[in-house]
PDB file of N, CA and C in Angstrom:
ATOM      1  N   ILE A   1     -38.448   6.031 -45.813  1.00 57.00           N
ATOM      2  CA  ILE A   1     -37.437   5.090 -46.234  1.00 57.00           C
ATOM      3  C   ILE A   1     -37.277   4.050 -45.137  1.00 57.00           C
ATOM      4  N   LEU A   2     -37.336   2.811 -45.510  1.00 63.00           N
ATOM      5  CA  LEU A   2     -37.113   1.715 -44.574  1.00 63.00           C
ATOM      6  C   LEU A   2     -35.712   1.166 -44.810  1.00 63.00           C
ATOM      7  N   VAL A   3     -34.935   1.151 -43.758  1.00 68.00           N
ATOM      8  CA  VAL A   3     -33.567   0.649 -43.852  1.00 68.00           C
ATOM      9  C   VAL A   3     -33.412  -0.463 -42.827  1.00 68.00           C
ATOM     10  N   MET A   4     -32.882  -1.576 -43.272  1.00 77.00           N
ATOM     11  CA  MET A   4     -32.633  -2.680 -42.353  1.00 77.00           C
ATOM     12  C   MET A   4     -31.167  -3.059 -42.420  1.00 77.00           C
ATOM     13  N   ASN A   5     -30.616  -3.350 -41.265  1.00 81.00           N
ATOM     14  CA  ASN A   5     -29.220  -3.710 -41.179  1.00 81.00           C
ATOM     15  C   ASN A   5     -29.061  -4.708 -40.032  1.00 81.00           C
ATOM     16  N   PHE A   6     -28.254  -5.732 -40.202  1.00 83.00           N
ATOM     17  CA  PHE A   6     -27.992  -6.679 -39.130  1.00 83.00           C
ATOM     18  C   PHE A   6     -26.988  -6.065 -38.170  1.00 83.00           C
ATOM     19  N   VAL A   7     -27.271  -6.166 -36.884  1.00 83.00           N
ATOM     20  CA  VAL A   7     -26.384  -5.619 -35.870  1.00 83.00           C
ATOM     21  C   VAL A   7     -25.924  -6.752 -34.957  1.00 83.00           C
ATOM     22  N   GLU A   8     -24.620  -6.944 -34.863  1.00 89.00           N
ATOM     23  CA  GLU A   8     -24.065  -7.919 -33.925  1.00 89.00           C
ATOM     24  C   GLU A   8     -24.282  -7.407 -32.514  1.00 89.00           C
ATOM     25  N   GLY A   9     -24.519  -8.316 -31.625  1.00 92.00           N
ATOM     26  CA  GLY A   9     -24.646  -7.917 -30.232  1.00 92.00           C
ATOM     27  C   GLY A   9     -25.644  -8.781 -29.504  1.00 92.00           C
ATOM     28  N   TYR A  10     -26.004  -8.310 -28.328  1.00 95.00           N
ATOM     29  CA  TYR A  10     -26.957  -9.034 -27.493  1.00 95.00           C
ATOM     30  C   TYR A  10     -27.841  -8.017 -26.776  1.00 95.00           C
ATOM     31  N   PRO A  11     -29.035  -8.433 -26.354  1.00 95.00           N
ATOM     32  CA  PRO A  11     -29.946  -7.516 -25.680  1.00 95.00           C
ATOM     33  C   PRO A  11     -29.361  -6.976 -24.377  1.00 95.00           C
ATOM     34  N   ILE A  12     -29.609  -5.720 -24.114  1.00 94.00           N
ATOM     35  CA  ILE A  12     -29.052  -5.069 -22.924  1.00 94.00           C
ATOM     36  C   ILE A  12     -29.518  -5.738 -21.632  1.00 94.00           C
ATOM     37  N   ARG A  13     -30.642  -6.435 -21.666  1.00 95.00           N
ATOM     38  CA  ARG A  13     -31.166  -7.113 -20.468  1.00 95.00           C
ATOM     39  C   ARG A  13     -30.491  -8.444 -20.182  1.00 95.00           C
ATOM     40  N   ASP A  14     -29.588  -8.886 -21.047  1.00 96.00           N
ATOM     41  CA  ASP A  14     -28.974 -10.214 -20.914  1.00 96.00           C
ATOM     42  C   ASP A  14     -27.830 -10.185 -19.892  1.00 96.00           C
ATOM     43  N   ILE A  15     -28.177 -10.434 -18.649  1.00 95.00           N
ATOM     44  CA  ILE A  15     -27.205 -10.395 -17.553  1.00 95.00           C
ATOM     45  C   ILE A  15     -26.121 -11.465 -17.736  1.00 95.00           C
ATOM     46  N   THR A  16     -26.473 -12.617 -18.288  1.00 96.00           N
ATOM     47  CA  THR A  16     -25.496 -13.688 -18.517  1.00 96.00           C
ATOM     48  C   THR A  16     -24.387 -13.210 -19.455  1.00 96.00           C
ATOM     49  N   GLU A  17     -24.757 -12.518 -20.535  1.00 95.00           N
ATOM     50  CA  GLU A  17     -23.753 -11.988 -21.476  1.00 95.00           C
ATOM     51  C   GLU A  17     -22.910 -10.903 -20.799  1.00 95.00           C
ATOM     52  N   HIS A  18     -23.532 -10.044 -20.018  1.00 95.00           N
ATOM     53  CA  HIS A  18     -22.771  -9.014 -19.287  1.00 95.00           C
ATOM     54  C   HIS A  18     -21.717  -9.668 -18.389  1.00 95.00           C
ATOM     55  N   THR A  19     -22.128 -10.723 -17.702  1.00 95.00           N
ATOM     56  CA  THR A  19     -21.198 -11.419 -16.809  1.00 95.00           C
ATOM     57  C   THR A  19     -20.095 -12.098 -17.613  1.00 95.00           C
ATOM     58  N   LEU A  20     -20.462 -12.749 -18.715  1.00 95.00           N
ATOM     59  CA  LEU A  20     -19.491 -13.432 -19.572  1.00 95.00           C
ATOM     60  C   LEU A  20     -18.422 -12.471 -20.086  1.00 95.00           C
ATOM     61  N   HIS A  21     -18.840 -11.268 -20.476  1.00 95.00           N
ATOM     62  CA  HIS A  21     -17.912 -10.281 -21.042  1.00 95.00           C
ATOM     63  C   HIS A  21     -17.355  -9.319 -19.996  1.00 95.00           C
ATOM     64  N   ARG A  22     -17.696  -9.583 -18.724  1.00 95.00           N
ATOM     65  CA  ARG A  22     -17.219  -8.735 -17.611  1.00 95.00           C
ATOM     66  C   ARG A  22     -17.533  -7.259 -17.850  1.00 95.00           C
ATOM     67  N   VAL A  23     -18.776  -7.004 -18.189  1.00 95.00           N
ATOM     68  CA  VAL A  23     -19.210  -5.643 -18.505  1.00 95.00           C
ATOM     69  C   VAL A  23     -19.269  -4.807 -17.234  1.00 95.00           C
ATOM     70  N   ASP A  24     -18.698  -3.621 -17.313  1.00 94.00           N
ATOM     71  CA  ASP A  24     -18.826  -2.627 -16.251  1.00 94.00           C
ATOM     72  C   ASP A  24     -20.193  -1.972 -16.449  1.00 94.00           C
ATOM     73  N   ARG A  25     -21.173  -2.402 -15.689  1.00 94.00           N
ATOM     74  CA  ARG A  25     -22.548  -1.943 -15.895  1.00 94.00           C
ATOM     75  C   ARG A  25     -22.717  -0.461 -15.606  1.00 94.00           C
ATOM     76  N   THR A  26     -21.960   0.067 -14.662  1.00 95.00           N
ATOM     77  CA  THR A  26     -22.025   1.503 -14.381  1.00 95.00           C
ATOM     78  C   THR A  26     -21.582   2.292 -15.601  1.00 95.00           C
ATOM     79  N   SER A  27     -20.509   1.859 -16.224  1.00 94.00           N
ATOM     80  CA  SER A  27     -20.016   2.511 -17.434  1.00 94.00           C
ATOM     81  C   SER A  27     -21.032   2.393 -18.573  1.00 94.00           C
ATOM     82  N   LEU A  28     -21.659   1.228 -18.695  1.00 94.00           N
ATOM     83  CA  LEU A  28     -22.659   1.019 -19.737  1.00 94.00           C
ATOM     84  C   LEU A  28     -23.843   1.971 -19.544  1.00 94.00           C
ATOM     85  N   VAL A  29     -24.321   2.097 -18.324  1.00 94.00           N
ATOM     86  CA  VAL A  29     -25.443   3.006 -18.041  1.00 94.00           C
ATOM     87  C   VAL A  29     -25.054   4.439 -18.373  1.00 94.00           C
ATOM     88  N   LYS A  30     -23.832   4.829 -18.058  1.00 96.00           N
ATOM     89  CA  LYS A  30     -23.361   6.182 -18.386  1.00 96.00           C
ATOM     90  C   LYS A  30     -23.344   6.398 -19.893  1.00 96.00           C
ATOM     91  N   ARG A  31     -22.925   5.394 -20.659  1.00 94.00           N
ATOM     92  CA  ARG A  31     -22.902   5.509 -22.127  1.00 94.00           C
ATOM     93  C   ARG A  31     -24.311   5.637 -22.696  1.00 94.00           C
ATOM     94  N   VAL A  32     -25.247   4.844 -22.177  1.00 92.00           N
ATOM     95  CA  VAL A  32     -26.631   4.919 -22.645  1.00 92.00           C
ATOM     96  C   VAL A  32     -27.211   6.289 -22.316  1.00 92.00           C
ATOM     97  N   THR A  33     -27.005   6.742 -21.091  1.00 91.00           N
ATOM     98  CA  THR A  33     -27.510   8.053 -20.668  1.00 91.00           C
ATOM     99  C   THR A  33     -26.916   9.163 -21.521  1.00 91.00           C
ATOM    100  N   HIS A  34     -25.622   9.089 -21.772  1.00 93.00           N
ATOM    101  CA  HIS A  34     -24.967  10.110 -22.593  1.00 93.00           C
ATOM    102  C   HIS A  34     -25.529  10.119 -24.012  1.00 93.00           C
ATOM    103  N   SER A  35     -25.778   8.941 -24.574  1.00 87.00           N
ATOM    104  CA  SER A  35     -26.268   8.900 -25.951  1.00 87.00           C
ATOM    105  C   SER A  35     -27.664   9.514 -26.062  1.00 87.00           C
ATOM    106  N   TYR A  36     -28.530   9.253 -25.079  1.00 84.00           N
ATOM    107  CA  TYR A  36     -29.865   9.864 -25.112  1.00 84.00           C
ATOM    108  C   TYR A  36     -29.788  11.362 -24.833  1.00 84.00           C
ATOM    109  N   ALA A  37     -28.930  11.767 -23.912  1.00 86.00           N
ATOM    110  CA  ALA A  37     -28.770  13.204 -23.628  1.00 86.00           C
ATOM    111  C   ALA A  37     -28.228  13.935 -24.850  1.00 86.00           C
ATOM    112  N   ALA A  38     -27.276  13.329 -25.552  1.00 86.00           N
ATOM    113  CA  ALA A  38     -26.722  13.952 -26.761  1.00 86.00           C
ATOM    114  C   ALA A  38     -27.788  14.089 -27.839  1.00 86.00           C
ATOM    115  N   GLN A  39     -28.631  13.060 -27.993  1.00 80.00           N
ATOM    116  CA  GLN A  39     -29.717  13.153 -28.976  1.00 80.00           C
ATOM    117  C   GLN A  39     -30.606  14.351 -28.666  1.00 80.00           C
ATOM    118  N   LEU A  40     -30.998  14.446 -27.430  1.00 79.00           N
ATOM    119  CA  LEU A  40     -31.960  15.464 -27.012  1.00 79.00           C
ATOM    120  C   LEU A  40     -31.351  16.860 -26.936  1.00 79.00           C
ATOM    121  N   LEU A  41     -30.212  16.989 -26.281  1.00 80.00           N
ATOM    122  CA  LEU A  41     -29.654  18.305 -25.982  1.00 80.00           C
ATOM    123  C   LEU A  41     -28.712  18.851 -27.052  1.00 80.00           C
ATOM    124  N   GLU A  42     -28.041  17.975 -27.784  1.00 80.00           N
ATOM    125  CA  GLU A  42     -27.086  18.443 -28.793  1.00 80.00           C
ATOM    126  C   GLU A  42     -27.660  18.390 -30.202  1.00 80.00           C
ATOM    127  N   ASN A  43     -28.360  17.283 -30.514  1.00 79.00           N
ATOM    128  CA  ASN A  43     -28.840  17.075 -31.877  1.00 79.00           C
ATOM    129  C   ASN A  43     -30.252  17.572 -32.117  1.00 79.00           C
ATOM    130  N   GLY A  44     -31.034  17.726 -31.057  1.00 79.00           N
ATOM    131  CA  GLY A  44     -32.385  18.247 -31.197  1.00 79.00           C
ATOM    132  C   GLY A  44     -33.417  17.242 -31.668  1.00 79.00           C
ATOM    133  N   PHE A  45     -33.102  15.981 -31.625  1.00 78.00           N
ATOM    134  CA  PHE A  45     -34.074  14.922 -31.933  1.00 78.00           C
ATOM    135  C   PHE A  45     -33.694  13.689 -31.124  1.00 78.00           C
ATOM    136  N   PHE A  46     -34.679  12.830 -30.885  1.00 77.00           N
ATOM    137  CA  PHE A  46     -34.365  11.638 -30.114  1.00 77.00           C
ATOM    138  C   PHE A  46     -35.298  10.496 -30.478  1.00 77.00           C
ATOM    139  N   ASN A  47     -34.853   9.290 -30.181  1.00 76.00           N
ATOM    140  CA  ASN A  47     -35.635   8.084 -30.378  1.00 76.00           C
ATOM    141  C   ASN A  47     -36.767   8.113 -29.352  1.00 76.00           C
ATOM    142  N   ALA A  48     -38.002   8.191 -29.828  1.00 75.00           N
ATOM    143  CA  ALA A  48     -39.150   8.340 -28.935  1.00 75.00           C
ATOM    144  C   ALA A  48     -39.727   6.999 -28.499  1.00 75.00           C
ATOM    145  N   ASP A  49     -39.021   5.924 -28.725  1.00 77.00           N
ATOM    146  CA  ASP A  49     -39.490   4.596 -28.335  1.00 77.00           C
ATOM    147  C   ASP A  49     -38.394   3.856 -27.571  1.00 77.00           C
ATOM    148  N   PRO A  50     -37.883   4.482 -26.488  1.00 77.00           N
ATOM    149  CA  PRO A  50     -36.770   3.859 -25.767  1.00 77.00           C
ATOM    150  C   PRO A  50     -37.249   2.789 -24.790  1.00 77.00           C
ATOM    151  N   HIS A  51     -37.049   1.553 -25.147  1.00 79.00           N
ATOM    152  CA  HIS A  51     -37.342   0.452 -24.234  1.00 79.00           C
ATOM    153  C   HIS A  51     -36.246  -0.591 -24.408  1.00 79.00           C
ATOM    154  N   PRO A  52     -36.087  -1.497 -23.453  1.00 82.00           N
ATOM    155  CA  PRO A  52     -34.971  -2.451 -23.502  1.00 82.00           C
ATOM    156  C   PRO A  52     -34.885  -3.273 -24.784  1.00 82.00           C
ATOM    157  N   GLY A  53     -36.013  -3.491 -25.462  1.00 82.00           N
ATOM    158  CA  GLY A  53     -35.978  -4.238 -26.717  1.00 82.00           C
ATOM    159  C   GLY A  53     -35.284  -3.481 -27.835  1.00 82.00           C
ATOM    160  N   ASN A  54     -35.140  -2.173 -27.677  1.00 83.00           N
ATOM    161  CA  ASN A  54     -34.473  -1.341 -28.681  1.00 83.00           C
ATOM    162  C   ASN A  54     -33.032  -1.010 -28.296  1.00 83.00           C
ATOM    163  N   LEU A  55     -32.494  -1.716 -27.321  1.00 89.00           N
ATOM    164  CA  LEU A  55     -31.110  -1.503 -26.897  1.00 89.00           C
ATOM    165  C   LEU A  55     -30.340  -2.820 -26.942  1.00 89.00           C
ATOM    166  N   PHE A  56     -29.277  -2.834 -27.705  1.00 92.00           N
ATOM    167  CA  PHE A  56     -28.370  -3.971 -27.769  1.00 92.00           C
ATOM    168  C   PHE A  56     -27.021  -3.534 -27.218  1.00 92.00           C
ATOM    169  N   CYS A  57     -26.161  -4.488 -26.989  1.00 95.00           N
ATOM    170  CA  CYS A  57     -24.792  -4.220 -26.561  1.00 95.00           C
ATOM    171  C   CYS A  57     -23.837  -4.892 -27.534  1.00 95.00           C
ATOM    172  N   GLN A  58     -22.761  -4.200 -27.837  1.00 95.00           N
ATOM    173  CA  GLN A  58     -21.681  -4.767 -28.645  1.00 95.00           C
ATOM    174  C   GLN A  58     -20.400  -4.689 -27.830  1.00 95.00           C
ATOM    175  N   ILE A  59     -19.606  -5.726 -27.917  1.00 95.00           N
ATOM    176  CA  ILE A  59     -18.301  -5.712 -27.265  1.00 95.00           C
ATOM    177  C   ILE A  59     -17.275  -5.374 -28.338  1.00 95.00           C
ATOM    178  N   GLN A  60     -16.595  -4.240 -28.150  1.00 92.00           N
ATOM    179  CA  GLN A  60     -15.578  -3.788 -29.106  1.00 92.00           C
ATOM    180  C   GLN A  60     -14.311  -3.446 -28.329  1.00 92.00           C
ATOM    181  N   GLY A  61     -13.267  -4.182 -28.599  1.00 90.00           N
ATOM    182  CA  GLY A  61     -12.003  -3.920 -27.904  1.00 90.00           C
ATOM    183  C   GLY A  61     -12.127  -4.054 -26.396  1.00 90.00           C
ATOM    184  N   GLY A  62     -12.957  -4.984 -25.952  1.00 88.00           N
ATOM    185  CA  GLY A  62     -13.132  -5.197 -24.525  1.00 88.00           C
ATOM    186  C   GLY A  62     -14.073  -4.221 -23.847  1.00 88.00           C
ATOM    187  N   VAL A  63     -14.664  -3.313 -24.626  1.00 92.00           N
ATOM    188  CA  VAL A  63     -15.578  -2.310 -24.074  1.00 92.00           C
ATOM    189  C   VAL A  63     -16.993  -2.608 -24.563  1.00 92.00           C
ATOM    190  N   CYS A  64     -17.942  -2.524 -23.654  1.00 94.00           N
ATOM    191  CA  CYS A  64     -19.341  -2.738 -24.011  1.00 94.00           C
ATOM    192  C   CYS A  64     -19.939  -1.412 -24.473  1.00 94.00           C
ATOM    193  N   ARG A  65     -20.412  -1.388 -25.709  1.00 93.00           N
ATOM    194  CA  ARG A  65     -21.001  -0.179 -26.277  1.00 93.00           C
ATOM    195  C   ARG A  65     -22.484  -0.412 -26.553  1.00 93.00           C
ATOM    196  N   PRO A  66     -23.316   0.566 -26.156  1.00 92.00           N
ATOM    197  CA  PRO A  66     -24.743   0.427 -26.436  1.00 92.00           C
ATOM    198  C   PRO A  66     -25.036   0.654 -27.915  1.00 92.00           C
ATOM    199  N   VAL A  67     -25.997  -0.081 -28.433  1.00 90.00           N
ATOM    200  CA  VAL A  67     -26.456   0.082 -29.809  1.00 90.00           C
ATOM    201  C   VAL A  67     -27.949   0.389 -29.741  1.00 90.00           C
ATOM    202  N   LEU A  68     -28.333   1.566 -30.218  1.00 85.00           N
ATOM    203  CA  LEU A  68     -29.736   1.960 -30.207  1.00 85.00           C
ATOM    204  C   LEU A  68     -30.382   1.501 -31.498  1.00 85.00           C
ATOM    205  N   LEU A  69     -31.504   0.799 -31.371  1.00 81.00           N
ATOM    206  CA  LEU A  69     -32.204   0.240 -32.519  1.00 81.00           C
ATOM    207  C   LEU A  69     -33.554   0.923 -32.720  1.00 81.00           C
ATOM    208  N   ASP A  70     -34.116   0.749 -33.900  1.00 73.00           N
ATOM    209  CA  ASP A  70     -35.486   1.142 -34.216  1.00 73.00           C
ATOM    210  C   ASP A  70     -35.749   2.630 -34.023  1.00 73.00           C
ATOM    211  N   PHE A  71     -35.349   3.402 -34.999  1.00 67.00           N
ATOM    212  CA  PHE A  71     -35.614   4.841 -34.986  1.00 67.00           C
ATOM    213  C   PHE A  71     -36.861   5.153 -35.812  1.00 67.00           C
ATOM    214  N   GLY A  72     -37.868   4.271 -35.709  1.00 64.00           N
ATOM    215  CA  GLY A  72     -39.117   4.471 -36.437  1.00 64.00           C
ATOM    216  C   GLY A  72     -39.960   5.585 -35.863  1.00 64.00           C
ATOM    217  N   MET A  73     -39.746   5.911 -34.599  1.00 72.00           N
ATOM    218  CA  MET A  73     -40.478   7.000 -33.963  1.00 72.00           C
ATOM    219  C   MET A  73     -39.453   7.977 -33.387  1.00 72.00           C
ATOM    220  N   VAL A  74     -39.302   9.127 -34.042  1.00 75.00           N
ATOM    221  CA  VAL A  74     -38.332  10.134 -33.646  1.00 75.00           C
ATOM    222  C   VAL A  74     -39.059  11.444 -33.413  1.00 75.00           C
ATOM    223  N   VAL A  75     -38.649  12.163 -32.379  1.00 75.00           N
ATOM    224  CA  VAL A  75     -39.250  13.445 -32.055  1.00 75.00           C
ATOM    225  C   VAL A  75     -38.180  14.528 -32.210  1.00 75.00           C
ATOM    226  N   THR A  76     -38.559  15.633 -32.844  1.00 80.00           N
ATOM    227  CA  THR A  76     -37.674  16.788 -32.980  1.00 80.00           C
ATOM    228  C   THR A  76     -38.008  17.800 -31.900  1.00 80.00           C
ATOM    229  N   VAL A  77     -36.971  18.383 -31.303  1.00 79.00           N
ATOM    230  CA  VAL A  77     -37.147  19.347 -30.217  1.00 79.00           C
ATOM    231  C   VAL A  77     -36.914  20.752 -30.770  1.00 79.00           C
ATOM    232  N   ASP A  78     -37.888  21.642 -30.556  1.00 76.00           N
ATOM    233  CA  ASP A  78     -37.719  23.030 -30.970  1.00 76.00           C
ATOM    234  C   ASP A  78     -36.755  23.753 -30.039  1.00 76.00           C
ATOM    235  N   ASN A  79     -36.146  24.808 -30.539  1.00 70.00           N
ATOM    236  CA  ASN A  79     -35.213  25.607 -29.738  1.00 70.00           C
ATOM    237  C   ASN A  79     -35.926  26.531 -28.769  1.00 70.00           C
ATOM    238  N   ALA A  80     -37.236  26.605 -28.844  1.00 47.00           N
ATOM    239  CA  ALA A  80     -38.004  27.566 -28.024  1.00 47.00           C
ATOM    240  C   ALA A  80     -37.907  27.328 -26.578  1.00 47.00           C
TER     241      ALA A  80
END
């Protein structure tokens, strides 16, 4: 199934946007790390194509939230 959806935001590499929105980059990195750790350790699957082009940022209520894009390549982790 191919699903397409428009996502508001800007590329995670856009330092100008981070500065404009006064993004706490340490907090952003923690959110990205947590989301990948949750995929792998809690859900048992993860986006197997993690690169900056697949990461956007959204500003919601003054907080920068990572948006993971392109789940075309996903890996499932066995419990073994």
